[in-house]
Amino acid sequence: MHRKVVLRVVSKFLIPPILLFALYVQFHGDFGPGGGFQAGVIFGSGFILYAILFGVETVKRVLPPWSTRLLLVVGVLTYGLTGVAGLILGGNYLDYNVLAHDPLHGQHYGILIVELGVGITVAASMITIFNVFAGQSGGD
Amino acid sequence: MENVIIIVLMLMMGAVGLAIARIRDLFAVSMLSGIFSLIGAAAYVVLDAVDVAFTEAAVGAGISTVLMLGTLALTTRKEKLGGGKSKSTTAFLVVAVTGAVLVYGTFDMPRYGDKIAAIHHHVVPRYIEKSGEEVGMPNIVTSVLASYRGYDTLGEVFVIFTAATGVLAILGRARRRREDEEADEGGSDTKGAAS
């Protein structure tokens, strides 16, 4: 892998736009096509591309295994607890109207947070699954 | 014009599918299945489902191909030849009959884009008319997925979470043991987070 100069240079140019595009898809999902699932998958594939070219160990220095496992849970809890917050504030489970004084703002915040939870879960699970697969053969 | 593009894409998918069925080299098969997904993503774009196309291109063509290649690295790249000619004829007959039944079933389905089809009349008019006032998102797909059908999406997130934890439970152990042997800081953290 150390001699694939073209792939390494091109991927170094491409990975920042890939991650940026993932964030765009995440936070522009209210207006354009996309949302948490798509953003998470694109974000995860950026890291996976990096891991393929520069080794899983290099990625693990940025994202240690415990952190992706933690993010996996954080994402699911973000979604679930948004629903619980609706319950506490006097609405139904996953009812975003009560999250703010104006129901429309409540919906906006609710969808933003929930989509963030989806994105975090999807990205973390893609990276985790890849790390586990690659870790089987890697290192020996 | 759209129909022509769709037909061409479907023919290409058919050709790739036939190639996958015939080729015994599993490396080529995984690359071809990635190509299959990429053509599928193009078909979704033609059908105006851009977000589905994103997912198909990233997961189907990207990540799952990488995971297939990872599996090949762990196992072998040659398909084991088994079964005689009789087995493959039976399999072909089963597939042909099932396919014919499925095609027969589509004759009763409404045509693509038919506005009197049942799915366009149940809750869809309400979403289209009211989601602007009730949710306020310009993108109705997002308001349906995240707000009207929040439970559905929560379930999907749990599915992905379960998939990741399942892979960790089956394959994560060997790696964790090795990390314990290395006994570095990251290794102990991993154990704490995973157990």
CSV table of N, CA and C in Angstrom, one decimal, chain B residues 4-128:
chain,number,residue,atom,x,y,z
B,4,VAL,N,-36.5,5.1,-21.5
B,4,VAL,CA,-35.4,4.5,-22.2
B,4,VAL,C,-34.2,4.3,-21.2
B,5,ILE,N,-34.0,5.4,-20.4
B,5,ILE,CA,-32.8,5.3,-19.5
B,5,ILE,C,-33.1,4.1,-18.5
B,6,ILE,N,-34.3,4.0,-18.0
B,6,ILE,CA,-34.6,3.0,-17.0
B,6,ILE,C,-34.4,1.6,-17.6
B,7,ILE,N,-34.9,1.4,-18.9
B,7,ILE,CA,-34.8,0.1,-19.6
B,7,ILE,C,-33.3,-0.2,-19.8
B,8,VAL,N,-32.5,0.8,-20.2
B,8,VAL,CA,-31.1,0.5,-20.4
B,8,VAL,C,-30.4,0.1,-19.1
B,9,LEU,N,-30.8,0.9,-18.0
B,9,LEU,CA,-30.2,0.5,-16.7
B,9,LEU,C,-30.6,-0.9,-16.2
B,10,MET,N,-31.9,-1.2,-16.5
B,10,MET,CA,-32.3,-2.5,-16.1
B,10,MET,C,-31.6,-3.6,-16.9
B,11,LEU,N,-31.4,-3.4,-18.2
B,11,LEU,CA,-30.7,-4.4,-19.0
B,11,LEU,C,-29.2,-4.5,-18.4
B,12,MET,N,-28.6,-3.4,-18.1
B,12,MET,CA,-27.3,-3.5,-17.5
B,12,MET,C,-27.3,-4.3,-16.2
B,13,MET,N,-28.3,-4.0,-15.4
B,13,MET,CA,-28.3,-4.8,-14.1
B,13,MET,C,-28.5,-6.2,-14.4
B,14,GLY,N,-29.4,-6.6,-15.4
B,14,GLY,CA,-29.6,-8.0,-15.7
B,14,GLY,C,-28.3,-8.6,-16.2
B,15,ALA,N,-27.5,-7.9,-17.0
B,15,ALA,CA,-26.2,-8.4,-17.5
B,15,ALA,C,-25.3,-8.7,-16.4
B,16,VAL,N,-25.2,-7.7,-15.4
B,16,VAL,CA,-24.3,-7.8,-14.3
B,16,VAL,C,-24.7,-9.0,-13.4
B,17,GLY,N,-26.1,-9.1,-13.3
B,17,GLY,CA,-26.6,-10.3,-12.5
B,17,GLY,C,-26.2,-11.6,-13.1
B,18,LEU,N,-26.4,-11.7,-14.4
B,18,LEU,CA,-26.0,-13.0,-15.1
B,18,LEU,C,-24.5,-13.2,-14.9
B,19,ALA,N,-23.7,-12.2,-15.0
B,19,ALA,CA,-22.2,-12.4,-14.8
B,19,ALA,C,-21.9,-12.8,-13.4
B,20,ILE,N,-22.6,-12.2,-12.4
B,20,ILE,CA,-22.4,-12.7,-11.0
B,20,ILE,C,-22.7,-14.2,-10.9
B,21,ALA,N,-23.8,-14.6,-11.5
B,21,ALA,CA,-24.2,-16.0,-11.4
B,21,ALA,C,-23.2,-16.9,-12.1
B,22,ARG,N,-22.5,-16.5,-13.1
B,22,ARG,CA,-21.6,-17.4,-13.9
B,22,ARG,C,-20.2,-17.4,-13.3
B,23,ILE,N,-19.7,-16.2,-12.8
B,23,ILE,CA,-18.3,-16.1,-12.5
B,23,ILE,C,-18.0,-16.8,-11.2
B,24,ARG,N,-16.9,-17.6,-11.1
B,24,ARG,CA,-16.6,-18.3,-9.9
B,24,ARG,C,-15.6,-17.6,-9.0
B,25,ASP,N,-14.9,-16.5,-9.6
B,25,ASP,CA,-13.9,-15.8,-8.8
B,25,ASP,C,-14.6,-14.8,-7.9
B,26,LEU,N,-14.6,-15.0,-6.6
B,26,LEU,CA,-15.4,-14.2,-5.7
B,26,LEU,C,-14.9,-12.8,-5.6
B,27,PHE,N,-13.7,-12.5,-5.9
B,27,PHE,CA,-13.2,-11.1,-6.0
B,27,PHE,C,-14.0,-10.3,-7.1
B,28,ALA,N,-14.1,-11.0,-8.3
B,28,ALA,CA,-14.8,-10.3,-9.4
B,28,ALA,C,-16.3,-10.2,-9.0
B,29,VAL,N,-16.8,-11.2,-8.3
B,29,VAL,CA,-18.2,-11.2,-7.9
B,29,VAL,C,-18.5,-10.0,-7.0
B,30,SER,N,-17.6,-9.8,-6.0
B,30,SER,CA,-17.9,-8.7,-5.1
B,30,SER,C,-17.8,-7.3,-5.8
B,31,MET,N,-16.8,-7.2,-6.8
B,31,MET,CA,-16.7,-5.9,-7.5
B,31,MET,C,-18.0,-5.8,-8.4
B,32,LEU,N,-18.5,-6.9,-9.0
B,32,LEU,CA,-19.7,-6.8,-9.8
B,32,LEU,C,-20.9,-6.4,-9.0
B,33,SER,N,-21.0,-6.9,-7.8
B,33,SER,CA,-22.1,-6.6,-7.0
B,33,SER,C,-22.1,-5.1,-6.6
B,34,GLY,N,-20.8,-4.5,-6.4
B,34,GLY,CA,-20.7,-3.1,-6.2
B,34,GLY,C,-21.2,-2.3,-7.5
B,35,ILE,N,-20.9,-2.8,-8.7
B,35,ILE,CA,-21.3,-2.2,-9.9
B,35,ILE,C,-22.8,-2.3,-10.0
B,36,PHE,N,-23.4,-3.4,-9.6
B,36,PHE,CA,-24.8,-3.6,-9.6
B,36,PHE,C,-25.5,-2.5,-8.8
B,37,SER,N,-25.0,-2.3,-7.6
B,37,SER,CA,-25.5,-1.3,-6.7
B,37,SER,C,-25.4,0.1,-7.3
B,38,LEU,N,-24.3,0.4,-8.0
B,38,LEU,CA,-24.1,1.7,-8.5
B,38,LEU,C,-25.1,1.9,-9.6
B,39,ILE,N,-25.4,0.9,-10.5
B,39,ILE,CA,-26.4,1.1,-11.5
B,39,ILE,C,-27.8,1.3,-10.8
B,40,GLY,N,-28.0,0.5,-9.8
B,40,GLY,CA,-29.2,0.7,-9.0
B,40,GLY,C,-29.4,2.1,-8.5
B,41,ALA,N,-28.3,2.7,-8.0
B,41,ALA,CA,-28.3,4.1,-7.5
B,41,ALA,C,-28.7,5.0,-8.7
B,42,ALA,N,-28.1,4.8,-9.9
B,42,ALA,CA,-28.4,5.6,-11.0
B,42,ALA,C,-29.9,5.5,-11.3
B,43,ALA,N,-30.5,4.3,-11.2
B,43,ALA,CA,-31.9,4.1,-11.5
B,43,ALA,C,-32.7,4.9,-10.4
B,44,TYR,N,-32.3,4.9,-9.2
B,44,TYR,CA,-33.0,5.7,-8.2
B,44,TYR,C,-33.0,7.2,-8.5
B,45,VAL,N,-31.9,7.7,-9.0
B,45,VAL,CA,-31.8,9.1,-9.4
B,45,VAL,C,-32.8,9.4,-10.5
B,46,VAL,N,-32.9,8.5,-11.5
B,46,VAL,CA,-33.9,8.7,-12.5
B,46,VAL,C,-35.3,8.7,-12.0
B,47,LEU,N,-35.6,7.9,-10.9
B,47,LEU,CA,-36.9,7.9,-10.3
B,47,LEU,C,-37.1,9.0,-9.3
B,48,ASP,N,-36.2,10.0,-9.2
B,48,ASP,CA,-36.3,11.2,-8.4
B,48,ASP,C,-36.1,10.8,-6.9
B,49,ALA,N,-35.5,9.7,-6.6
B,49,ALA,CA,-35.3,9.3,-5.1
B,49,ALA,C,-33.8,9.5,-4.9
B,50,VAL,N,-33.4,10.8,-4.8
B,50,VAL,CA,-32.0,11.1,-4.7
B,50,VAL,C,-31.4,10.6,-3.4
B,51,ASP,N,-32.2,10.7,-2.3
B,51,ASP,CA,-31.6,10.3,-1.0
B,51,ASP,C,-31.4,8.8,-0.9
B,52,VAL,N,-32.3,8.1,-1.6
B,52,VAL,CA,-32.1,6.6,-1.6
B,52,VAL,C,-30.9,6.3,-2.5
B,53,ALA,N,-30.7,7.1,-3.5
B,53,ALA,CA,-29.5,6.9,-4.4
B,53,ALA,C,-28.2,7.1,-3.6
B,54,PHE,N,-28.2,8.2,-2.8
B,54,PHE,CA,-27.0,8.4,-1.9
B,54,PHE,C,-26.7,7.2,-1.1
B,55,THR,N,-27.8,6.6,-0.4
B,55,THR,CA,-27.5,5.5,0.4
B,55,THR,C,-27.1,4.3,-0.3
B,56,GLU,N,-27.7,4.1,-1.5
B,56,GLU,CA,-27.4,2.9,-2.3
B,56,GLU,C,-25.9,3.0,-2.8
B,57,ALA,N,-25.5,4.2,-3.2
B,57,ALA,CA,-24.2,4.4,-3.7
B,57,ALA,C,-23.2,4.2,-2.6
B,58,ALA,N,-23.5,4.8,-1.4
B,58,ALA,CA,-22.5,4.7,-0.3
B,58,ALA,C,-22.4,3.3,0.3
B,59,VAL,N,-23.6,2.8,0.6
B,59,VAL,CA,-23.6,1.5,1.3
B,59,VAL,C,-23.5,0.3,0.3
B,60,GLY,N,-24.3,0.3,-0.7
B,60,GLY,CA,-24.3,-0.8,-1.6
B,60,GLY,C,-23.0,-0.9,-2.4
B,61,ALA,N,-22.6,0.2,-3.0
B,61,ALA,CA,-21.4,0.2,-3.9
B,61,ALA,C,-20.2,0.3,-3.1
B,62,GLY,N,-20.2,1.1,-2.0
B,62,GLY,CA,-19.0,1.4,-1.2
B,62,GLY,C,-18.7,0.4,-0.1
B,63,ILE,N,-19.5,0.6,1.0
B,63,ILE,CA,-19.1,0.0,2.2
B,63,ILE,C,-19.3,-1.5,2.1
B,64,SER,N,-20.4,-2.0,1.5
B,64,SER,CA,-20.6,-3.4,1.6
B,64,SER,C,-19.6,-4.1,0.6
B,65,THR,N,-19.2,-3.5,-0.5
B,65,THR,CA,-18.1,-4.1,-1.3
B,65,THR,C,-16.9,-4.2,-0.5
B,66,VAL,N,-16.5,-3.2,0.3
B,66,VAL,CA,-15.3,-3.2,1.1
B,66,VAL,C,-15.4,-4.4,2.1
B,67,LEU,N,-16.6,-4.5,2.7
B,67,LEU,CA,-16.8,-5.6,3.7
B,67,LEU,C,-16.7,-7.0,3.1
B,68,MET,N,-17.3,-7.1,1.8
B,68,MET,CA,-17.1,-8.3,1.1
B,68,MET,C,-15.7,-8.7,0.9
B,69,LEU,N,-14.9,-7.6,0.5
B,69,LEU,CA,-13.5,-7.9,0.2
B,69,LEU,C,-12.8,-8.3,1.5
B,70,GLY,N,-13.2,-7.6,2.6
B,70,GLY,CA,-12.6,-8.0,3.9
B,70,GLY,C,-12.9,-9.4,4.3
B,71,THR,N,-14.1,-9.8,4.0
B,71,THR,CA,-14.5,-11.3,4.2
B,71,THR,C,-13.7,-12.2,3.3
B,72,LEU,N,-13.4,-11.8,2.1
B,72,LEU,CA,-12.6,-12.6,1.2
B,72,LEU,C,-11.2,-12.7,1.7
B,73,ALA,N,-10.7,-11.6,2.3
B,73,ALA,CA,-9.3,-11.7,2.8
B,73,ALA,C,-9.3,-12.7,4.0
B,74,LEU,N,-10.4,-12.8,4.7
B,74,LEU,CA,-10.4,-13.7,5.8
B,74,LEU,C,-10.6,-15.2,5.4
B,75,THR,N,-11.4,-15.4,4.3
B,75,THR,CA,-11.7,-16.7,3.9
B,75,THR,C,-10.9,-17.1,2.6
B,76,THR,N,-11.6,-17.2,1.5
B,76,THR,CA,-10.9,-17.6,0.3
B,76,THR,C,-11.6,-16.9,-0.9
B,77,ARG,N,-10.8,-16.7,-2.0
B,77,ARG,CA,-11.5,-16.0,-3.1
B,77,ARG,C,-12.1,-16.9,-4.2
B,78,LYS,N,-12.0,-18.2,-4.0
B,78,LYS,CA,-12.5,-19.1,-5.0
B,78,LYS,C,-13.8,-19.7,-4.5
B,79,GLU,N,-14.8,-19.7,-5.3
B,79,GLU,CA,-16.1,-20.4,-4.9
B,79,GLU,C,-15.9,-21.9,-5.0
B,80,LYS,N,-16.4,-22.6,-3.9
B,80,LYS,CA,-16.2,-24.0,-3.9
B,80,LYS,C,-17.3,-24.6,-4.9
B,81,LEU,N,-16.9,-25.5,-5.8
B,81,LEU,CA,-17.8,-26.1,-6.7
B,81,LEU,C,-18.5,-27.3,-6.1
B,82,GLY,N,-19.8,-27.2,-6.0
B,82,GLY,CA,-20.5,-28.3,-5.4
B,82,GLY,C,-21.8,-28.6,-6.2
B,83,GLY,N,-22.3,-29.8,-6.0
B,83,GLY,CA,-23.6,-30.1,-6.7
B,83,GLY,C,-23.4,-30.4,-8.1
B,84,GLY,N,-24.2,-31.3,-8.6
B,84,GLY,CA,-24.1,-31.7,-10.0
B,84,GLY,C,-25.0,-30.9,-10.9
B,85,LYS,N,-25.2,-31.4,-12.1
B,85,LYS,CA,-26.0,-30.7,-13.1
B,85,LYS,C,-27.5,-30.7,-12.7
B,86,SER,N,-28.0,-31.8,-12.0
B,86,SER,CA,-29.4,-31.9,-11.7
B,86,SER,C,-29.7,-30.9,-10.6
B,87,LYS,N,-28.8,-30.6,-9.7
B,87,LYS,CA,-29.1,-29.6,-8.7
B,87,LYS,C,-29.3,-28.2,-9.3
B,88,SER,N,-28.4,-27.9,-10.3
B,88,SER,CA,-28.5,-26.6,-10.8
B,88,SER,C,-29.8,-26.4,-11.7
B,89,THR,N,-30.2,-27.5,-12.4
B,89,THR,CA,-31.5,-27.4,-13.1
B,89,THR,C,-32.7,-27.2,-12.2
B,90,THR,N,-32.7,-27.9,-11.0
B,90,THR,CA,-33.8,-27.7,-10.1
B,90,THR,C,-33.8,-26.3,-9.6
B,91,ALA,N,-32.6,-25.8,-9.3
B,91,ALA,CA,-32.5,-24.4,-8.8
B,91,ALA,C,-33.0,-23.4,-9.9
B,92,PHE,N,-32.6,-23.7,-11.1
B,92,PHE,CA,-33.0,-22.8,-12.2
B,92,PHE,C,-34.6,-22.8,-12.3
B,93,LEU,N,-35.2,-24.0,-12.3
B,93,LEU,CA,-36.6,-24.1,-12.4
B,93,LEU,C,-37.3,-23.4,-11.3
B,94,VAL,N,-36.8,-23.5,-10.0
B,94,VAL,CA,-37.4,-22.8,-8.9
B,94,VAL,C,-37.4,-21.3,-9.1
B,95,VAL,N,-36.2,-20.8,-9.5
B,95,VAL,CA,-36.0,-19.4,-9.7
B,95,VAL,C,-36.9,-18.9,-10.9
B,96,ALA,N,-37.0,-19.7,-12.0
B,96,ALA,CA,-37.8,-19.3,-13.1
B,96,ALA,C,-39.3,-19.2,-12.7
B,97,VAL,N,-39.8,-20.3,-12.0
B,97,VAL,CA,-41.2,-20.3,-11.6
B,97,VAL,C,-41.5,-19.1,-10.7
B,98,THR,N,-40.6,-18.9,-9.7
B,98,THR,CA,-40.9,-17.8,-8.7
B,98,THR,C,-40.9,-16.5,-9.5
B,99,GLY,N,-39.9,-16.3,-10.4
B,99,GLY,CA,-39.9,-15.1,-11.1
B,99,GLY,C,-41.1,-14.9,-11.9
B,100,ALA,N,-41.6,-15.9,-12.6
B,100,ALA,CA,-42.8,-15.8,-13.4
B,100,ALA,C,-44.0,-15.4,-12.6
B,101,VAL,N,-44.1,-16.0,-11.4
B,101,VAL,CA,-45.2,-15.7,-10.5
B,101,VAL,C,-45.1,-14.2,-10.1
B,102,LEU,N,-43.9,-13.8,-9.8
B,102,LEU,CA,-43.8,-12.4,-9.3
B,102,LEU,C,-44.1,-11.4,-10.5
B,103,VAL,N,-43.7,-11.7,-11.7
B,103,VAL,CA,-44.0,-10.9,-12.8
B,103,VAL,C,-45.5,-10.9,-13.1
B,104,TYR,N,-46.2,-12.1,-12.9
B,104,TYR,CA,-47.6,-12.2,-13.0
B,104,TYR,C,-48.3,-11.3,-12.0
B,105,GLY,N,-47.7,-11.2,-10.8
B,105,GLY,CA,-48.3,-10.4,-9.7
B,105,GLY,C,-48.2,-8.9,-10.0
B,106,THR,N,-47.2,-8.5,-10.8
B,106,THR,CA,-47.1,-7.1,-11.1
B,106,THR,C,-48.2,-6.6,-12.0
B,107,PHE,N,-48.8,-7.5,-12.8
B,107,PHE,CA,-49.9,-7.1,-13.7
B,107,PHE,C,-51.0,-6.4,-13.0
B,108,ASP,N,-51.3,-6.8,-11.7
B,108,ASP,CA,-52.3,-6.2,-11.0
B,108,ASP,C,-51.9,-4.9,-10.3
B,109,MET,N,-50.6,-4.6,-10.3
B,109,MET,CA,-50.2,-3.4,-9.6
B,109,MET,C,-50.5,-2.1,-10.4
B,110,PRO,N,-50.7,-1.0,-9.8
B,110,PRO,CA,-50.9,0.2,-10.5
B,110,PRO,C,-49.7,0.6,-11.3
B,111,ARG,N,-49.8,1.3,-12.4
B,111,ARG,CA,-48.7,1.7,-13.2
B,111,ARG,C,-47.9,2.7,-12.4
B,112,TYR,N,-46.6,2.8,-12.8
B,112,TYR,CA,-45.7,3.8,-12.1
B,112,TYR,C,-46.2,5.2,-12.4
B,113,GLY,N,-46.4,6.0,-11.3
B,113,GLY,CA,-46.8,7.3,-11.4
B,113,GLY,C,-48.3,7.5,-11.6
B,114,ASP,N,-49.1,6.4,-11.4
B,114,ASP,CA,-50.5,6.4,-11.5
B,114,ASP,C,-51.1,7.2,-10.4
B,115,LYS,N,-51.9,8.3,-10.7
B,115,LYS,CA,-52.3,9.1,-9.6
B,115,LYS,C,-53.6,8.6,-8.9
B,116,ILE,N,-54.2,7.6,-9.4
B,116,ILE,CA,-55.3,7.0,-8.7
B,116,ILE,C,-54.9,5.7,-7.9
B,117,ALA,N,-53.6,5.5,-7.8
B,117,ALA,CA,-53.1,4.3,-7.1
B,117,ALA,C,-53.4,4.5,-5.6
B,118,ALA,N,-53.6,3.4,-4.9
B,118,ALA,CA,-54.0,3.5,-3.5
B,118,ALA,C,-53.0,4.2,-2.6
B,119,ILE,N,-51.7,4.0,-2.9
B,119,ILE,CA,-50.7,4.6,-2.0
B,119,ILE,C,-50.8,6.2,-2.0
B,120,HIS,N,-51.3,6.7,-3.1
B,120,HIS,CA,-51.3,8.2,-3.1
B,120,HIS,C,-52.6,8.8,-2.5
B,121,HIS,N,-53.4,7.9,-1.9
B,121,HIS,CA,-54.7,8.5,-1.4
B,121,HIS,C,-54.9,8.3,0.1
B,122,HIS,N,-54.1,7.5,0.8
B,122,HIS,CA,-54.4,7.3,2.2
B,122,HIS,C,-54.0,8.5,3.1
B,123,VAL,N,-52.7,8.6,3.4
B,123,VAL,CA,-52.2,9.8,4.2
B,123,VAL,C,-51.4,10.8,3.4
B,124,VAL,N,-51.1,10.4,2.2
B,124,VAL,CA,-50.2,11.3,1.4
B,124,VAL,C,-50.7,12.7,1.1
B,125,PRO,N,-52.0,12.8,0.7
B,125,PRO,CA,-52.5,14.2,0.5
B,125,PRO,C,-52.4,15.0,1.8
B,126,ARG,N,-52.6,14.4,3.0
B,126,ARG,CA,-52.5,15.2,4.2
B,126,ARG,C,-51.1,15.6,4.4
B,127,TYR,N,-50.1,14.7,4.2
B,127,TYR,CA,-48.7,15.1,4.4
B,127,TYR,C,-48.4,16.3,3.5
B,128,ILE,N,-48.9,16.2,2.2
B,128,ILE,CA,-48.5,17.2,1.2
B,128,ILE,C,-49.1,18.5,1.6
